Amino acid sequence: MSSITEVARLAGVSVATASRVVSAADYPVSAATRERVLDAARELDYVPNALARGLLTRRVPVVGVIVHDITDPYFSEVVRGVEDAASPTGHLVITCSSERDPDRERSYVRLLRSMRAAVVIFAGSGLADPDLEAELARHLGAMRAEGAAVVHLSPHAGGEPEVGVDNAAGIATMVAALAELGHRRIAFLAGPRSLHVARARLAGYRAGLEAAGLEADERLVVSTSFDREGGALAVDELLAAHAGATAIACANDLLALGAMTRLREHGVRVPDDVSVAGFDDISVAAITAPSLSTVRLPLRELGAHGWSFAERLLRGDAPARETLPTTLVMRGSTAAPPTAPGGLR
Amino acid sequence: MSSITEVARLAGVSVATASRVVSAADYPVSAATRERVLDAARELDYVPNALARGLLTRRVPVVGVIVHDITDPYFSEVVRGVEDAASPTGHLVITCSSERDPDRERSYVRLLRSMRAAVVIFAGSGLADPDLEAELARHLGAMRAEGAAVVHLSPHAGGEPEVGVDNAAGIATMVAALAELGHRRIAFLAGPRSLHVARARLAGYRAGLEAAGLEADERLVVSTSFDREGGALAVDELLAAHAGATAIACANDLLALGAMTRLREHGVRVPDDVSVAGFDDISVAAITAPSLSTVRLPLRELGAHGWSFAERLLRGDAPARETLPTTLVMRGSTAAPPTAPGGLR
DNA sequence: GGCGCCATAGTAAACCTTTGCTGTCCGGCT
DNA sequence: AGCCGGACAGCAAAGGTTTACTATGGCGCC
């Protein structure tokens, strides 16, 4: 593979000049010389060595994205957003599926550091592990000191993310929409109490209730795991409590899907007897029967904003924290409450 | 960030010795010296510079995976397979969503080359574009000459992939299963004629028909785009043709999903009136109502095998081409044909 | 005509590691 | 006692690029 030395030799100039031409430095080079160098580069099929360049600039045009699992549509959307934003500037995206395993996360960050990645974006941070925290903090500190940018995206265990999503407001608009349809008793499937996101969404539910002038009833709030299984269990619990809900808002689409399945098993019709609403708008939501009313998270934008935040960091700016808005998506799983006194009893 | 020079200084040895310790070369170093170097490295939080190392070894522990779109579950599974296989050896995975755009693909390969990536895996190759082909061939040739490994996975426009999936056999087993259920008129939604995969699957359909002793009828084969929209359109076409199919096999789960939706809109029940079968087993397939009978592709394995193929290539072996088997997954969207003369008319 | 400045071009150091080759020391063998 | 070889350590080059600094030449201006 040809190096810049060979390009310079073929063009009959010094390597310095050749370098200035091919790397488009703002250094004066006469048009004739430039042309000769470009010709030589073309002829030799010259591709600059990013390693040598990175060795000097202490940074390689690569952005690492730490996700839980690239297979999860949530994360692949975010990664795609990063990629779309980063690739026009010649940056490559490295995906790191940590599986929330501290060891994997640790080793990924170490690898990224050894590679002198310009940017690290945390899209799904690991669970709290003091040991990991410490090592991570050390690595991240060192990387920042080296000039790399580190950005945290929305669900971030260790505090406020640099770029977030307004979970609370999102849920609140859904609650408002349900109230608008005429629902007075709106249940909420909250997901695990331990997760930061879940807590934010629960807060949004409460705020939405208050804004709509509805009474809060703790019997209407059920905490379970963040998956379909949890949604099904929560429905059982709601039925057992005879809480009389006419609508069920969920902290998560998977919860909503699980709830719908279980409701069907109990012979409860959606949305005729009970309305169900999700959160996230994963791609399945549009194709279930009935299709799921939900709140769309701007996942691609989240990734893109994460990149642009990092880019500004790289330039030495101190960008302001951002919060991205969600959008309401009303589909077939919600309707006005039944006129006859109904709901889950 | 500390370099090996500082480690050596702190340990009171030469850089050569320090290097031999930290890079675990099989070179004799006394136990005491080794210990001192290791201590120094730990104290300084030394992380080797992969760029400097790569500059020397002409290769950096990175594998680029070219996909159509990381957001497509098909590709994210493959990428995950590569990642799981590659990361234990300290390799990082770069995802490149080319969107089947020759320009993007070109620029990704160029970037990967400039980075001296050790491996490039094509998981979803671009459409035929003579211009791209030429430039790609040049890049790939150069990379191979440099010692990098290049591997093509199953859907490969430019010929036989190094690691493939037996598409034809997969469809054939599905056709056999439908025939077994009693179906005699099995339609096939074939996807675009231009795609190599689509053609392979169509061939499988024909082979399956023949093996089951069923008559081929060209009115039962519909070519559309490879998405839900295409599935819906194909159903319209099938209905218009009054072909009287009792089962619809699809070259793709998305086609099947689109077909099911449109069938519902026409008041046709699945599987009571018509059976529908997909191909790929994307994750949604299990949670639609009814759940989709389909053929599972070993996507993760495909990625993992791609990596191991590349690894052997890197070691200088000449591994043999591989073809991975598919598995039949029968769920709720298929059943015996209606006893009363039914089907799509 | 001489001086200095501008426009270019070149020199060489630096980035960090690996590794072939060259020491050095010591123990053991003849 | 002399020699040899083994075990370990160090020197220095090489890998490809960028960039601060230096050199060259031509031209304008007084």
PDB file of N, CA, C and O (backbone and C1' of nucleotides) in Angstrom, chain D residues 4-23:
ATOM      1  P    DC D   4      35.150 -20.568  22.167  1.00  0.00           P
ATOM      2  O5'  DC D   4      33.736 -21.181  22.531  1.00  0.00           O
ATOM      3  C5'  DC D   4      33.666 -22.462  23.178  1.00  0.00           C
ATOM      4  C4'  DC D   4      32.250 -22.687  23.648  1.00  0.00           C
ATOM      5  C3'  DC D   4      31.194 -21.922  22.832  1.00  0.00           C
ATOM      6  O3'  DC D   4      30.109 -22.778  22.587  1.00  0.00           O
ATOM      7  C1'  DC D   4      31.022 -21.314  25.127  1.00  0.00           C
ATOM      8  P    DG D   5      29.017 -22.400  21.491  1.00  0.00           P
ATOM      9  O5'  DG D   5      27.692 -22.416  22.362  1.00  0.00           O
ATOM     10  C5'  DG D   5      27.532 -23.408  23.386  1.00  0.00           C
ATOM     11  C4'  DG D   5      26.583 -22.874  24.433  1.00  0.00           C
ATOM     12  C3'  DG D   5      25.351 -22.168  23.846  1.00  0.00           C
ATOM     13  O3'  DG D   5      24.233 -22.588  24.588  1.00  0.00           O
ATOM     14  C1'  DG D   5      26.420 -20.744  25.395  1.00  0.00           C
ATOM     15  P    DG D   6      22.784 -22.496  23.994  1.00  0.00           P
ATOM     16  O5'  DG D   6      21.967 -22.107  25.302  1.00  0.00           O
ATOM     17  C5'  DG D   6      22.391 -22.636  26.574  1.00  0.00           C
ATOM     18  C4'  DG D   6      21.949 -21.679  27.662  1.00  0.00           C
ATOM     19  C3'  DG D   6      20.605 -21.018  27.379  1.00  0.00           C
ATOM     20  O3'  DG D   6      19.866 -20.960  28.591  1.00  0.00           O
ATOM     21  C1'  DG D   6      22.244 -19.348  27.708  1.00  0.00           C
ATOM     22  P    DA D   7      18.312 -20.689  28.567  1.00  0.00           P
ATOM     23  O5'  DA D   7      18.246 -19.361  29.441  1.00  0.00           O
ATOM     24  C5'  DA D   7      18.960 -19.292  30.677  1.00  0.00           C
ATOM     25  C4'  DA D   7      18.990 -17.849  31.107  1.00  0.00           C
ATOM     26  C3'  DA D   7      17.678 -17.102  30.841  1.00  0.00           C
ATOM     27  O3'  DA D   7      17.361 -16.362  32.006  1.00  0.00           O
ATOM     28  C1'  DA D   7      19.500 -15.927  29.886  1.00  0.00           C
ATOM     29  P    DC D   8      15.871 -15.793  32.197  1.00  0.00           P
ATOM     30  O5'  DC D   8      16.148 -14.285  31.791  1.00  0.00           O
ATOM     31  C5'  DC D   8      16.953 -13.506  32.694  1.00  0.00           C
ATOM     32  C4'  DC D   8      17.559 -12.353  31.976  1.00  0.00           C
ATOM     33  C3'  DC D   8      16.594 -11.222  31.613  1.00  0.00           C
ATOM     34  O3'  DC D   8      16.805 -10.207  32.584  1.00  0.00           O
ATOM     35  C1'  DC D   8      18.332 -11.527  30.009  1.00  0.00           C
ATOM     36  P    DA D   9      15.717  -8.997  32.653  1.00  0.00           P
ATOM     37  O5'  DA D   9      16.474  -7.901  31.786  1.00  0.00           O
ATOM     38  C5'  DA D   9      17.718  -7.393  32.251  1.00  0.00           C
ATOM     39  C4'  DA D   9      18.331  -6.484  31.206  1.00  0.00           C
ATOM     40  C3'  DA D   9      17.402  -5.376  30.704  1.00  0.00           C
ATOM     41  O3'  DA D   9      18.035  -4.141  30.946  1.00  0.00           O
ATOM     42  C1'  DA D   9      18.456  -6.492  28.887  1.00  0.00           C
ATOM     43  P    DG D  10      17.253  -2.765  30.647  1.00  0.00           P
ATOM     44  O5'  DG D  10      18.035  -2.337  29.317  1.00  0.00           O
ATOM     45  C5'  DG D  10      19.451  -2.199  29.380  1.00  0.00           C
ATOM     46  C4'  DG D  10      19.984  -1.835  28.003  1.00  0.00           C
ATOM     47  C3'  DG D  10      19.298  -0.622  27.367  1.00  0.00           C
ATOM     48  O3'  DG D  10      20.296   0.167  26.768  1.00  0.00           O
ATOM     49  C1'  DG D  10      19.159  -2.478  25.908  1.00  0.00           C
ATOM     50  P    DC D  11      19.935   1.662  26.310  1.00  0.00           P
ATOM     51  O5'  DC D  11      20.452   1.646  24.802  1.00  0.00           O
ATOM     52  C5'  DC D  11      21.387   0.652  24.376  1.00  0.00           C
ATOM     53  C4'  DC D  11      21.564   0.724  22.873  1.00  0.00           C
ATOM     54  C3'  DC D  11      21.065   2.002  22.199  1.00  0.00           C
ATOM     55  O3'  DC D  11      21.932   2.270  21.128  1.00  0.00           O
ATOM     56  C1'  DC D  11      19.825   0.157  21.397  1.00  0.00           C
ATOM     57  P    DA D  12      21.855   3.678  20.398  1.00  0.00           P
ATOM     58  O5'  DA D  12      20.962   3.283  19.139  1.00  0.00           O
ATOM     59  C5'  DA D  12      21.298   2.101  18.390  1.00  0.00           C
ATOM     60  C4'  DA D  12      20.257   1.864  17.319  1.00  0.00           C
ATOM     61  C3'  DA D  12      19.655   3.133  16.705  1.00  0.00           C
ATOM     62  O3'  DA D  12      19.420   2.841  15.347  1.00  0.00           O
ATOM     63  C1'  DA D  12      17.935   1.840  17.572  1.00  0.00           C
ATOM     64  P    DA D  13      19.341   3.998  14.283  1.00  0.00           P
ATOM     65  O5'  DA D  13      18.547   3.279  13.112  1.00  0.00           O
ATOM     66  C5'  DA D  13      18.726   1.867  12.926  1.00  0.00           C
ATOM     67  C4'  DA D  13      17.422   1.250  12.496  1.00  0.00           C
ATOM     68  C3'  DA D  13      16.590   2.135  11.562  1.00  0.00           C
ATOM     69  O3'  DA D  13      16.005   1.309  10.577  1.00  0.00           O
ATOM     70  C1'  DA D  13      15.309   1.573  13.437  1.00  0.00           C
ATOM     71  P    DA D  14      15.512   1.954   9.207  1.00  0.00           P
ATOM     72  O5'  DA D  14      14.039   1.394   9.074  1.00  0.00           O
ATOM     73  C5'  DA D  14      13.685   0.131   9.652  1.00  0.00           C
ATOM     74  C4'  DA D  14      12.216   0.153   9.965  1.00  0.00           C
ATOM     75  C3'  DA D  14      11.420   1.134   9.085  1.00  0.00           C
ATOM     76  O3'  DA D  14      10.305   0.460   8.573  1.00  0.00           O
ATOM     77  C1'  DA D  14      10.958   1.520  11.366  1.00  0.00           C
ATOM     78  P    DG D  15       9.747   0.807   7.131  1.00  0.00           P
ATOM     79  O5'  DG D  15       8.205   0.959   7.352  1.00  0.00           O
ATOM     80  C5'  DG D  15       7.479   0.053   8.189  1.00  0.00           C
ATOM     81  C4'  DG D  15       6.383   0.793   8.878  1.00  0.00           C
ATOM     82  C3'  DG D  15       5.950   2.084   8.166  1.00  0.00           C
ATOM     83  O3'  DG D  15       4.836   1.843   7.315  1.00  0.00           O
ATOM     84  C1'  DG D  15       6.076   2.349  10.555  1.00  0.00           C
ATOM     85  P    DG D  16       4.805   2.635   5.892  1.00  0.00           P
ATOM     86  O5'  DG D  16       4.023   3.961   6.307  1.00  0.00           O
ATOM     87  C5'  DG D  16       2.673   3.829   6.709  1.00  0.00           C
ATOM     88  C4'  DG D  16       2.158   5.186   7.096  1.00  0.00           C
ATOM     89  C3'  DG D  16       2.294   6.250   6.008  1.00  0.00           C
ATOM     90  O3'  DG D  16       1.045   6.906   5.928  1.00  0.00           O
ATOM     91  C1'  DG D  16       3.284   7.008   8.033  1.00  0.00           C
ATOM     92  P    DT D  17       0.751   8.052   4.887  1.00  0.00           P
ATOM     93  O5'  DT D  17       0.762   9.313   5.843  1.00  0.00           O
ATOM     94  C5'  DT D  17      -0.203   9.364   6.889  1.00  0.00           C
ATOM     95  C4'  DT D  17       0.146  10.414   7.917  1.00  0.00           C
ATOM     96  C3'  DT D  17       0.181  11.845   7.408  1.00  0.00           C
ATOM     97  O3'  DT D  17      -1.069  12.429   7.774  1.00  0.00           O
ATOM     98  C1'  DT D  17       1.905  11.372   9.021  1.00  0.00           C
ATOM     99  P    DT D  18      -1.434  13.895   7.289  1.00  0.00           P
ATOM    100  O5'  DT D  18      -0.778  14.788   8.428  1.00  0.00           O
ATOM    101  C5'  DT D  18      -1.322  14.716   9.743  1.00  0.00           C
ATOM    102  C4'  DT D  18      -0.501  15.567  10.685  1.00  0.00           C
ATOM    103  C3'  DT D  18      -0.525  17.071  10.404  1.00  0.00           C
ATOM    104  O3'  DT D  18      -0.763  17.701  11.660  1.00  0.00           O
ATOM    105  C1'  DT D  18       1.704  16.319  10.589  1.00  0.00           C
ATOM    106  P    DT D  19      -1.252  19.195  11.727  1.00  0.00           P
ATOM    107  O5'  DT D  19       0.094  19.985  12.069  1.00  0.00           O
ATOM    108  C5'  DT D  19       0.829  19.622  13.220  1.00  0.00           C
ATOM    109  C4'  DT D  19       2.130  20.398  13.251  1.00  0.00           C
ATOM    110  C3'  DT D  19       2.038  21.832  12.718  1.00  0.00           C
ATOM    111  O3'  DT D  19       2.883  22.635  13.518  1.00  0.00           O
ATOM    112  C1'  DT D  19       3.697  20.694  11.558  1.00  0.00           C
ATOM    113  P    DA D  20       2.333  24.062  13.999  1.00  0.00           P
ATOM    114  O5'  DA D  20       3.609  24.640  14.762  1.00  0.00           O
ATOM    115  C5'  DA D  20       4.266  23.831  15.740  1.00  0.00           C
ATOM    116  C4'  DA D  20       5.774  24.018  15.624  1.00  0.00           C
ATOM    117  C3'  DA D  20       6.210  25.468  15.424  1.00  0.00           C
ATOM    118  O3'  DA D  20       7.414  25.695  16.157  1.00  0.00           O
ATOM    119  C1'  DA D  20       6.957  24.175  13.599  1.00  0.00           C
ATOM    120  P    DC D  21       8.014  27.178  16.235  1.00  0.00           P
ATOM    121  O5'  DC D  21       9.226  27.062  15.202  1.00  0.00           O
ATOM    122  C5'  DC D  21      10.132  25.969  15.326  1.00  0.00           C
ATOM    123  C4'  DC D  21      11.019  25.894  14.101  1.00  0.00           C
ATOM    124  C3'  DC D  21      11.579  27.254  13.644  1.00  0.00           C
ATOM    125  O3'  DC D  21      12.988  27.145  13.546  1.00  0.00           O
ATOM    126  C1'  DC D  21      10.680  26.059  11.817  1.00  0.00           C
ATOM    127  P    DT D  22      13.826  28.453  13.172  1.00  0.00           P
ATOM    128  O5'  DT D  22      14.379  28.031  11.745  1.00  0.00           O
ATOM    129  C5'  DT D  22      14.895  26.716  11.547  1.00  0.00           C
ATOM    130  C4'  DT D  22      15.150  26.510  10.068  1.00  0.00           C
ATOM    131  C3'  DT D  22      15.887  27.674   9.387  1.00  0.00           C
ATOM    132  O3'  DT D  22      16.905  27.136   8.560  1.00  0.00           O
ATOM    133  C1'  DT D  22      13.905  27.193   8.219  1.00  0.00           C
ATOM    134  P    DA D  23      17.948  28.081   7.900  1.00  0.00           P
ATOM    135  O5'  DA D  23      17.569  27.980   6.368  1.00  0.00           O
ATOM    136  C5'  DA D  23      17.693  26.719   5.703  1.00  0.00           C
ATOM    137  C4'  DA D  23      17.068  26.833   4.327  1.00  0.00           C
ATOM    138  C3'  DA D  23      17.675  27.916   3.427  1.00  0.00           C
ATOM    139  O3'  DA D  23      18.042  27.295   2.212  1.00  0.00           O
ATOM    140  C1'  DA D  23      15.320  28.075   3.457  1.00  0.00           C
TER     141       DA D  23
END
